[in-house]
mmCIF file of C-alpha atoms in Angstrom:
data_model
loop_
_atom_site.group_PDB
_atom_site.id
_atom_site.type_symbol
_atom_site.label_atom_id
_atom_site.label_comp_id
_atom_site.label_asym_id
_atom_site.label_seq_id
_atom_site.Cartn_x
_atom_site.Cartn_y
_atom_site.Cartn_z
ATOM 1 C CA MET A 13 8.235 16.072 19.847
ATOM 2 C CA LYS A 14 4.760 17.335 19.024
ATOM 3 C CA LEU A 15 2.750 15.147 16.643
ATOM 4 C CA GLU A 16 2.158 18.009 14.234
ATOM 5 C CA LYS A 17 5.866 18.741 13.970
ATOM 6 C CA PHE A 18 6.700 15.041 13.659
ATOM 7 C CA GLU A 19 4.261 14.559 10.785
ATOM 8 C CA LYS A 20 5.776 17.459 8.858
ATOM 9 C CA ASN A 21 9.231 15.880 8.869
ATOM 10 C CA LYS A 22 10.601 14.108 5.808
ATOM 11 C CA VAL A 23 10.517 10.318 5.765
ATOM 12 C CA GLY A 24 14.154 10.119 4.674
ATOM 13 C CA LYS A 25 15.292 12.313 7.542
ATOM 14 C CA MET A 26 13.317 11.439 10.639
ATOM 15 C CA LEU A 27 12.630 7.773 9.857
ATOM 16 C CA GLU A 28 15.978 6.965 8.264
ATOM 17 C CA TYR A 29 16.933 4.696 11.132
ATOM 18 C CA ILE A 30 13.956 2.358 10.666
ATOM 19 C CA ILE A 31 14.236 2.079 6.880
ATOM 20 C CA GLU A 32 15.446 -1.370 5.909
ATOM 21 C CA LYS A 33 17.836 -1.036 2.999
ATOM 22 C CA GLY A 34 18.984 -3.607 0.469
ATOM 23 C CA SER A 35 17.722 -3.345 -3.082
ATOM 24 C CA ASP A 36 18.989 -6.896 -3.788
ATOM 25 C CA LYS A 37 16.546 -8.319 -1.266
ATOM 26 C CA PHE A 38 13.536 -6.229 -2.115
ATOM 27 C CA THR A 39 13.607 -5.567 -5.851
ATOM 28 C CA ALA A 40 13.129 -7.643 -8.961
ATOM 29 C CA PRO A 41 12.729 -6.804 -12.645
ATOM 30 C CA TYR A 42 9.119 -6.048 -13.557
ATOM 31 C CA ASN A 43 9.097 -8.817 -16.171
ATOM 32 C CA ILE A 44 9.915 -11.533 -13.629
ATOM 33 C CA LYS A 45 7.646 -14.541 -13.959
ATOM 34 C CA ILE A 46 5.174 -15.466 -11.248
ATOM 35 C CA LYS A 47 6.847 -18.835 -10.773
ATOM 36 C CA ASP A 48 10.117 -17.081 -9.912
ATOM 37 C CA ALA A 49 8.571 -14.622 -7.525
ATOM 38 C CA GLY A 50 8.795 -16.871 -4.482
ATOM 39 C CA LYS A 51 12.553 -16.904 -4.119
ATOM 40 C CA HIS A 52 12.737 -13.141 -4.692
ATOM 41 C CA MET A 53 10.122 -12.586 -2.033
ATOM 42 C CA ASP A 54 12.085 -14.654 0.453
ATOM 43 C CA ASN A 55 12.939 -11.660 2.594
ATOM 44 C CA ASP A 56 11.755 -10.914 6.102
ATOM 45 C CA TYR A 57 9.134 -8.489 4.869
ATOM 46 C CA GLY A 58 7.338 -10.507 2.171
ATOM 47 C CA ILE A 59 7.332 -7.642 -0.253
ATOM 48 C CA LEU A 60 8.831 -7.086 -3.672
ATOM 49 C CA ALA A 61 9.351 -3.832 -5.545
ATOM 50 C CA LEU A 62 9.236 -4.359 -9.287
ATOM 51 C CA THR A 63 11.583 -2.152 -11.262
ATOM 52 C CA ASP A 64 11.748 -1.193 -14.913
ATOM 53 C CA PRO A 65 15.012 -1.373 -16.890
ATOM 54 C CA SER A 66 15.978 2.083 -15.626
ATOM 55 C CA LYS A 67 15.663 0.745 -12.046
ATOM 56 C CA LYS A 68 12.613 2.881 -11.317
ATOM 57 C CA VAL A 69 10.044 1.217 -9.056
ATOM 58 C CA VAL A 70 6.836 0.666 -11.026
ATOM 59 C CA GLN A 71 4.865 -1.694 -8.815
ATOM 60 C CA VAL A 72 4.948 -3.250 -5.373
ATOM 61 C CA ILE A 73 3.764 -6.807 -4.852
ATOM 62 C CA SER A 74 3.251 -8.364 -1.456
ATOM 63 C CA GLU A 75 2.825 -11.935 -0.292
ATOM 64 C CA SER A 76 -0.882 -11.329 0.134
ATOM 65 C CA ASP A 77 -1.152 -10.455 -3.569
ATOM 66 C CA ILE A 78 0.415 -13.799 -4.453
ATOM 67 C CA ARG A 79 -1.874 -15.563 -1.979
ATOM 68 C CA ASP A 80 -4.884 -13.903 -3.582
ATOM 69 C CA LEU A 81 -3.655 -15.052 -6.962
ATOM 70 C CA LEU A 82 -3.294 -18.638 -5.781
ATOM 71 C CA SER A 83 -6.681 -18.542 -4.080
ATOM 72 C CA LYS A 84 -8.242 -17.720 -7.438
ATOM 73 C CA GLY A 85 -7.233 -21.171 -8.591
ATOM 74 C CA ILE A 86 -3.980 -20.649 -10.460
ATOM 75 C CA SER A 87 -2.034 -23.864 -10.753
ATOM 76 C CA LEU A 88 1.461 -24.218 -9.412
ATOM 77 C CA ASP A 89 2.313 -26.283 -12.483
ATOM 78 C CA PRO A 90 4.330 -24.476 -15.109
ATOM 79 C CA THR A 91 1.259 -23.666 -17.131
ATOM 80 C CA GLU A 92 0.878 -20.760 -19.407
ATOM 81 C CA GLU A 93 -0.877 -18.854 -16.626
ATOM 82 C CA PHE A 94 1.987 -19.431 -14.265
ATOM 83 C CA GLU A 95 4.429 -18.207 -16.885
ATOM 84 C CA LYS A 96 2.829 -14.785 -16.786
ATOM 85 C CA THR A 97 4.957 -11.971 -15.505
ATOM 86 C CA LEU A 98 4.526 -10.758 -11.976
ATOM 87 C CA LYS A 99 3.729 -7.317 -13.341
ATOM 88 C CA SER A 100 0.429 -8.704 -14.614
ATOM 89 C CA VAL A 101 -0.661 -9.560 -11.089
ATOM 90 C CA ALA A 102 -3.280 -7.123 -9.974
ATOM 91 C CA ALA A 103 -1.841 -5.757 -6.768
ATOM 92 C CA ARG A 104 -4.324 -5.045 -3.998
ATOM 93 C CA VAL A 105 -2.817 -1.636 -3.444
ATOM 94 C CA LYS A 106 -2.367 0.788 -6.291
ATOM 95 C CA TYR A 107 1.262 1.821 -6.324
ATOM 96 C CA THR A 108 1.727 5.341 -5.074
ATOM 97 C CA PRO A 109 5.335 6.390 -4.650
ATOM 98 C CA ILE A 110 6.339 7.481 -1.175
ATOM 99 C CA THR A 111 9.692 9.166 -1.535
ATOM 100 C CA THR A 112 12.351 10.095 0.981
ATOM 101 C CA ASP A 113 11.099 13.678 0.577
ATOM 102 C CA SER A 114 7.488 12.775 1.365
ATOM 103 C CA THR A 115 6.219 13.911 4.719
ATOM 104 C CA ILE A 116 5.716 11.368 7.472
ATOM 105 C CA LYS A 117 2.002 12.243 7.410
ATOM 106 C CA GLU A 118 1.799 11.132 3.778
ATOM 107 C CA ALA A 119 3.551 7.871 4.662
ATOM 108 C CA ILE A 120 1.299 7.253 7.667
ATOM 109 C CA ASP A 121 -1.843 7.989 5.664
ATOM 110 C CA PHE A 122 -0.727 5.609 2.925
ATOM 111 C CA VAL A 123 0.005 2.792 5.376
ATOM 112 C CA VAL A 124 -3.241 3.272 7.300
ATOM 113 C CA GLU A 125 -5.584 3.813 4.365
ATOM 114 C CA ASN A 126 -4.219 0.856 2.416
ATOM 115 C CA LYS A 127 -3.620 -1.294 5.507
ATOM 116 C CA VAL A 128 -0.185 -2.374 4.332
ATOM 117 C CA GLN A 129 2.352 -4.061 6.573
ATOM 118 C CA ASN A 130 5.341 -2.698 4.691
ATOM 119 C CA LEU A 131 5.917 0.547 2.885
ATOM 120 C CA VAL A 132 8.358 0.829 -0.001
ATOM 121 C CA VAL A 133 10.221 4.124 -0.037
ATOM 122 C CA VAL A 134 11.846 5.412 -3.215
ATOM 123 C CA ASP A 135 14.366 8.189 -3.722
ATOM 124 C CA GLU A 136 13.838 11.389 -5.687
ATOM 125 C CA ASN A 137 14.537 9.491 -8.937
ATOM 126 C CA SER A 138 11.929 6.834 -8.112
ATOM 127 C CA ASN A 139 14.685 4.308 -7.519
ATOM 128 C CA PHE A 140 14.246 1.866 -4.644
ATOM 129 C CA TYR A 141 15.452 3.278 -1.327
ATOM 130 C CA GLY A 142 14.150 0.981 1.401
ATOM 131 C CA VAL A 143 11.226 -0.566 3.238
ATOM 132 C CA ILE A 144 9.506 0.645 6.391
ATOM 133 C CA ASN A 145 7.785 -2.009 8.441
ATOM 134 C CA LYS A 146 4.494 -0.968 10.045
ATOM 135 C CA ASP A 147 5.479 -2.254 13.484
ATOM 136 C CA ASN A 148 8.729 -0.279 13.388
ATOM 137 C CA LEU A 149 6.807 2.799 12.290
ATOM 138 C CA VAL A 150 4.422 2.467 15.229
ATOM 139 C CA LYS A 151 7.370 1.979 17.581
ATOM 140 C CA ALA A 152 9.076 5.075 16.177
ATOM 141 C CA ILE A 153 5.911 7.150 16.634
ATOM 142 C CA ASP A 154 5.572 5.896 20.182
ATOM 143 C CA GLU A 155 9.181 6.781 20.963
ATOM 144 C CA ILE A 156 9.459 10.139 19.232
ATOM 145 C CA VAL A 157 6.046 11.727 19.604
ATOM 146 C CA ASP A 158 5.124 13.168 22.984
ATOM 147 C CA MET B 13 39.922 18.940 87.782
ATOM 148 C CA SER B 14 43.053 16.954 88.165
ATOM 149 C CA PHE B 15 46.408 18.338 87.397
ATOM 150 C CA ASP B 16 46.877 15.930 84.487
ATOM 151 C CA ALA B 17 43.639 17.074 82.828
ATOM 152 C CA MET B 18 44.581 20.734 83.202
ATOM 153 C CA LEU B 19 47.928 20.014 81.641
ATOM 154 C CA LEU B 20 46.264 18.299 78.657
ATOM 155 C CA LEU B 21 43.797 21.165 78.037
ATOM 156 C CA SER B 22 46.499 23.794 78.295
ATOM 157 C CA GLY B 23 48.510 21.836 75.753
ATOM 158 C CA ILE B 24 45.600 21.802 73.295
ATOM 159 C CA PHE B 25 44.997 25.535 73.674
ATOM 160 C CA LEU B 26 48.646 26.263 73.273
ATOM 161 C CA GLN B 27 48.825 24.255 70.003
ATOM 162 C CA SER B 28 45.479 25.565 68.616
ATOM 163 C CA THR B 29 46.093 29.211 67.920
ATOM 164 C CA PRO B 30 43.280 31.212 66.276
ATOM 165 C CA GLU B 31 45.295 31.257 63.070
ATOM 166 C CA SER B 32 45.667 27.482 62.978
ATOM 167 C CA LEU B 33 41.948 27.030 63.731
ATOM 168 C CA ILE B 34 40.975 29.312 60.802
ATOM 169 C CA ASN B 35 43.454 27.593 58.529
ATOM 170 C CA GLY B 36 42.063 24.214 59.533
ATOM 171 C CA TRP B 37 38.520 25.361 58.844
ATOM 172 C CA LEU B 38 39.518 26.688 55.455
ATOM 173 C CA VAL B 39 41.350 23.491 54.530
ATOM 174 C CA GLU B 40 38.388 21.369 55.541
ATOM 175 C CA ASN B 41 35.905 23.474 53.590
ATOM 176 C CA ALA B 42 38.240 23.771 50.666
ATOM 177 C CA ASN B 43 38.192 19.996 50.496
ATOM 178 C CA ASN B 44 34.393 20.034 50.587
ATOM 179 C CA ALA B 45 34.232 22.723 47.941
ATOM 180 C CA SER B 46 36.658 20.893 45.683
ATOM 181 C CA ALA B 47 34.677 17.662 46.158
ATOM 182 C CA ILE B 48 31.449 19.448 45.181
ATOM 183 C CA VAL B 49 33.020 21.081 42.154
ATOM 184 C CA GLY B 50 34.653 17.777 41.206
ATOM 185 C CA SER B 51 31.409 15.807 41.474
ATOM 186 C CA SER B 52 29.585 18.428 39.453
ATOM 187 C CA ILE B 53 32.191 18.234 36.708
ATOM 188 C CA MET B 54 32.155 14.438 36.718
ATOM 189 C CA GLY B 55 28.344 14.444 36.519
ATOM 190 C CA ILE B 56 28.466 16.811 33.551
ATOM 191 C CA VAL B 57 31.124 14.654 31.902
ATOM 192 C CA GLY B 58 28.985 11.533 32.450
ATOM 193 C CA SER B 59 25.855 13.138 30.977
ATOM 194 C CA THR B 60 27.804 14.536 28.044
ATOM 195 C CA ALA B 61 29.399 11.156 27.399
ATOM 196 C CA TYR B 62 25.945 9.558 27.278
ATOM 197 C CA LEU B 63 24.590 12.188 24.895
ATOM 198 C CA VAL B 64 27.620 11.956 22.616
ATOM 199 C CA ALA B 65 27.351 8.163 22.569
ATOM 200 C CA SER B 66 23.664 8.480 21.612
ATOM 201 C CA LYS B 67 24.387 11.120 18.995
ATOM 202 C CA LEU B 68 27.088 9.013 17.376
ATOM 203 C CA GLY B 69 24.840 5.948 17.435
ATOM 204 C CA PHE B 70 26.915 3.875 19.860
ATOM 205 C CA ILE B 71 23.805 3.387 21.994
ATOM 206 C CA LYS B 72 21.122 1.898 19.788
ATOM 207 C CA PHE B 73 18.780 0.414 22.304
ATOM 208 C CA ASN B 74 15.279 1.667 22.936
ATOM 209 C CA PHE B 75 15.135 3.661 19.672
ATOM 210 C CA ASN B 76 16.571 6.597 21.591
ATOM 211 C CA LYS B 77 15.896 9.031 18.774
ATOM 212 C CA LYS B 78 15.000 11.661 21.330
ATOM 213 C CA PHE B 79 18.617 11.811 22.395
ATOM 214 C CA GLN B 80 19.951 11.685 18.846
ATOM 215 C CA ASP B 81 17.858 14.676 17.827
ATOM 216 C CA ILE B 82 18.383 16.729 20.948
ATOM 217 C CA GLY B 83 19.424 20.325 20.305
ATOM 218 C CA TYR B 84 22.471 22.026 21.768
ATOM 219 C CA GLY B 85 20.363 23.965 24.279
ATOM 220 C CA ARG B 86 18.614 20.904 25.635
ATOM 221 C CA ALA B 87 21.854 18.924 25.578
ATOM 222 C CA PHE B 88 23.485 21.643 27.654
ATOM 223 C CA GLY B 89 20.566 21.560 30.077
ATOM 224 C CA TYR B 90 20.780 17.779 30.312
ATOM 225 C CA SER B 91 24.458 17.903 31.146
ATOM 226 C CA MET B 92 23.951 20.611 33.736
ATOM 227 C CA ILE B 93 21.185 18.641 35.439
ATOM 228 C CA GLY B 94 23.442 15.573 35.351
ATOM 229 C CA GLY B 95 26.078 17.609 37.175
ATOM 230 C CA ALA B 96 23.513 18.845 39.685
ATOM 231 C CA VAL B 97 22.239 15.318 40.412
ATOM 232 C CA ALA B 98 25.793 14.075 40.892
ATOM 233 C CA THR B 99 26.448 16.970 43.283
ATOM 234 C CA VAL B 100 23.345 16.220 45.356
ATOM 235 C CA PHE B 101 24.481 12.640 45.814
ATOM 236 C CA GLN B 102 28.011 13.802 46.628
ATOM 237 C CA ILE B 103 27.004 16.018 49.564
ATOM 238 C CA PRO B 104 26.361 13.167 52.059
ATOM 239 C CA GLU B 105 29.803 11.774 51.218
ATOM 240 C CA LEU B 106 31.684 14.998 52.064
ATOM 241 C CA PRO B 107 34.565 15.520 52.514
ATOM 242 C CA ASN B 108 35.286 12.351 50.515
ATOM 243 C CA PHE B 109 35.111 12.691 46.751
ATOM 244 C CA ILE B 110 33.924 9.650 44.779
ATOM 245 C CA PRO B 111 34.409 10.531 41.098
ATOM 246 C CA ILE B 112 33.162 7.183 39.784
ATOM 247 C CA GLN B 113 29.827 7.613 41.590
ATOM 248 C CA SER B 114 29.419 11.094 40.153
ATOM 249 C CA PHE B 115 30.295 9.910 36.650
ATOM 250 C CA VAL B 116 27.836 6.995 36.787
ATOM 251 C CA LEU B 117 25.108 9.274 38.147
ATOM 252 C CA GLY B 118 25.772 11.642 35.259
ATOM 253 C CA ILE B 119 25.249 8.751 32.830
ATOM 254 C CA THR B 120 22.245 7.163 34.509
ATOM 255 C CA TRP B 121 20.449 10.451 35.010
ATOM 256 C CA PRO B 122 19.228 10.681 31.382
ATOM 257 C CA LEU B 123 18.244 7.019 31.529
ATOM 258 C CA LEU B 124 16.126 7.665 34.595
ATOM 259 C CA VAL B 125 14.460 10.568 32.826
ATOM 260 C CA ALA B 126 13.866 8.458 29.709
ATOM 261 C CA GLN B 127 12.228 5.800 31.846
ATOM 262 C CA TYR B 128 10.090 8.419 33.491
ATOM 263 C CA THR B 129 9.052 10.093 30.229
ATOM 264 C CA SER B 130 8.213 6.746 28.635
ATOM 265 C CA LYS B 131 5.723 6.175 31.415
ATOM 266 C CA THR B 132 3.963 9.491 30.930
ATOM 267 C CA GLU B 133 0.515 9.428 29.409
ATOM 268 C CA ASN B 134 0.109 9.917 25.671
ATOM 269 C CA THR B 135 -1.726 12.882 24.257
ATOM 270 C CA PRO B 136 -5.186 12.108 22.786
ATOM 271 C CA GLU B 137 -3.830 12.936 19.310
ATOM 272 C CA LYS B 138 -1.051 10.368 19.667
ATOM 273 C CA ASP B 139 -3.441 7.731 21.023
ATOM 274 C CA SER B 140 -5.776 8.399 18.126
ATOM 275 C CA LEU B 141 -2.928 8.028 15.640
ATOM 276 C CA LEU B 142 -1.670 4.796 17.188
ATOM 277 C CA LYS B 143 -5.213 3.376 17.111
ATOM 278 C CA ARG B 144 -5.311 3.945 13.356
ATOM 279 C CA PHE B 145 -2.589 1.320 12.999
ATOM 280 C CA THR B 146 -4.689 -1.475 14.454
ATOM 281 C CA TRP B 147 -6.593 -3.472 11.886
ATOM 282 C CA LYS B 148 -7.285 -7.101 11.190
ATOM 283 C CA LYS B 149 -5.073 -8.778 8.600
#
């Protein structure tokens, strides 16, 4: 398939087979505390989509964000700082929803420009849909594009 | 020529009338023709079976999205080529017909093509895109 045609396809259609599903693994309420983030982030991708009460994704936090937080000197003791919600963590990447209806070009540009290892995909209602791993995306491009 | 040899030859000519010779030729070539048609059909069946298995997701290896997204026209072409390849390999075996060989050739034909296409050089646009994904963590 030509690259131009590939890039115009919808993420939810052409890349469906590489999207890792499972909202239980990848989502957590946005008011989750930093100290509880670890066990929620214990998935193969090291990424967590924070959702509001209506289950809409409002922020995406990765392991590197937590590492950055710890490197700034936050204590692992249950201090007041550690009791802060995960939502207050300044994520390295500003959350920009990539939906199942977004084009593959938009998804690629987001991954490349923000240098993220995993891309959270939401549905048309901004609810969590799945995660695309960068390596799987590269493999898919290599396989599909001529 | 001895008398015995003459007797043998006359016997052959007496048994082999022109009609029986033509019939024999037709039977032999009918067998060849049926073997060719049979191998072609088995090759098409093998290719079609592979494509259907890919389409339905039974074959998941190698991210074979190309086969899952193949259109009806290309699928038809694939099956026809599978039949043709099976026929080519059947010809040396004539008049014997080996359906299993034809079927397996029909299946392995798309695999051979996939291996070939995966070794073809990327376009500069694709190389450029893939390079964009390399960065230091």
